């Protein structure tokens, strides 16, 4: 932990750091020995990413028929699928076996195709039988609840967007790296003295003063977030979640999908670069979305809300260089509701498989508590 | 000091118009002056926006649809401004705090732009008129309000054996039934079963909304026959069996205890004095759920006057108290343009962890101090305290005088020292607002 700012504050106050009665308690709580040494990062792609344009099934004749105008240029991956050119920066990961995809996957959410409900269900991790408003906590929070003794530093929700996936009774930290702390050095020193009488305020402010020191990182918001997450993963944190929005490409999709894809690519690359080889080797990043988009392009050069989607999985702990999931086909009879990609797997199944492999969790916990009602049946092997 | 504590614990802090229990209670029995002085959007204008939206949808007119959504969002903002103006401007702070408590108890949020104005409408129509009345009346008004019916999916719940259910092959949605028992009345620990939830869901069928008209009872959706909830059979035509049930459930001892506990936790302590809870529960039972009697007992209990401040002010509470302490008039907020309202209120609120009228679930906002005084939440409070006052008040008050007017005798020694040691008025005022003393209640 960087105590630079904190010490500077005390110095400005002119009192001796060693004499401060609470100084020794100012440290982030121990991370998790319960979870072991592996790391899981979940990125929620808000707005419904068009899996068909990101991981393009060019080997399926139905693709060009349904998408004569709405298909970005792509680079071949395996003779059947091609990768959207806006993610070409991830090709080295694919070649190194650190990047995989799951196609035609979705939550159990069907038919109403509302972003809000779809995201609620994705983050609650429950089946379609529970209406979203009845779901109180997110699946990553339930994972923490099931593991007594995890440290308060174990899990982070990062960014300004509320992350229901980590919300619930178990303690998960949250921080928006662009949260500034508009306080002068002398005022900060005075506040430290004022807070020293109240342990709750003292602990919260010490972390805040510490984290706000990261502000001078260069770059866009997503770089700040990824960089912040990487730093936590190098430390004692094991779980992090953040979101990338902007996927609701109803019109002029080829242009409008560039920006979110760029953000996704930057996030993955930054996580890899800043986590360092050893930590990256123990990390899995899963980027998932609430549902896919229509197979057929619409009248405004975009696509509308669909069903089956796609998940991107990256990290040194991934068995990559492969597209997972059964391909359902794009002919009319194979589609869901004759319009959407048919889901052939449950997105929760892959997340459960990853958590089982990374954290040694047993099936009963995953199927009973983390994802109540899930039946794990996806082919194993996604995680090394 | 005891009067200062009461104004902070049960009001929006100092300076306060009413600081003793009698004054605070007397205000409750009068008319709702604040709602009249700072009105929110009325039902007609909200209905008009709905109407425009539906017409646009039928005509497949995207531009008109968007315009109706923009109009609905503007109405929601108007309602938000009214809500803050009332809290800041009203001399009856205790009433405003009770409104906030019950609005949270009966949380509704909107899932699309067109429903955004409904939450505020429900506060005006169902909550405000009933905070000093009978709990049963409040429960009925809240349960049957369109905002609640839509939020908890009652509008899509159809008796499977009803004419509509049989024709469309549609069925029950248990959401409202479950939350009515678990959150609004008995409480989650009480002795009711899934069968009770199911029976209640059937009993509630027929209750739905009609755009423009609000709540209606549609007999074609109502499950035929009697339903038995908690051992009592409800039978009969129309909405009457539902109203009977609401009257019965409001009088249950489990409901009394649940409401007593929530009041004690919200106003006094996350870990409340058992005698306070028991006294409130007994008062609820003996008075037939009379909320003004309950308020009187709450204010008179010794636990209400303890000097230790065990709660953290929630972000909304913090902003209102801060603006009041700074002497910002309600008109500044009521008439603010969208940008400054966002800068002063809504953006900081979200950064502090309490985006306005957007609680994550029907259980409302958390109460525990640790849920609010987080690194992120406190950083946002500090930034607001350091940055916003100088935008609104020129010149800033002398920090030492500000400390006295905002906290009176509650300021600790270190805070008093730090405020006098601050090098600028901006820092001094900011330190007062960011202090534990100001952020607790």
PDB file of N, CA and C in Angstrom, chain A residues 13 103 112 167 172 195 279 339:
ATOM      1  N   UNK A  13       0.727  18.347   9.157  1.00  0.00           N
ATOM      2  CA  UNK A  13       0.110  18.673  10.422  1.00  0.00           C
ATOM      3  C   UNK A  13       1.165  18.910  11.503  1.00  0.00           C
ATOM      4  N   UNK A 103     -19.602 -19.120 -27.947  1.00  0.00           N
ATOM      5  CA  UNK A 103     -20.641 -18.554 -28.810  1.00  0.00           C
ATOM      6  C   UNK A 103     -22.005 -19.140 -28.477  1.00  0.00           C
ATOM      7  N   UNK A 112     -38.687 -11.033 -23.481  1.00  0.00           N
ATOM      8  CA  UNK A 112     -39.055  -9.616 -23.356  1.00  0.00           C
ATOM      9  C   UNK A 112     -37.953  -8.701 -23.848  1.00  0.00           C
ATOM     10  N   UNK A 167     -23.227  -6.853  -5.393  1.00  0.00           N
ATOM     11  CA  UNK A 167     -24.020  -6.239  -4.333  1.00  0.00           C
ATOM     12  C   UNK A 167     -24.650  -7.308  -3.449  1.00  0.00           C
ATOM     13  N   UNK A 172     -17.924  -6.217  -0.160  1.00  0.00           N
ATOM     14  CA  UNK A 172     -17.097  -6.065  -1.350  1.00  0.00           C
ATOM     15  C   UNK A 172     -16.773  -4.588  -1.441  1.00  0.00           C
ATOM     16  N   UNK A 195     -10.990  12.702  11.907  1.00  0.00           N
ATOM     17  CA  UNK A 195     -11.481  11.330  11.746  1.00  0.00           C
ATOM     18  C   UNK A 195     -10.867  10.371  12.759  1.00  0.00           C
ATOM     19  N   UNK A 279       0.902 -12.940 -12.369  1.00  0.00           N
ATOM     20  CA  UNK A 279      -0.507 -12.781 -11.992  1.00  0.00           C
ATOM     21  C   UNK A 279      -1.420 -13.066 -13.175  1.00  0.00           C
ATOM     22  N   UNK A 339     -35.759 -15.604 -35.251  1.00  0.00           N
ATOM     23  CA  UNK A 339     -35.129 -14.304 -35.453  1.00  0.00           C
ATOM     24  C   UNK A 339     -33.773 -14.185 -34.761  1.00  0.00           C
TER      25      UNK A 339
END
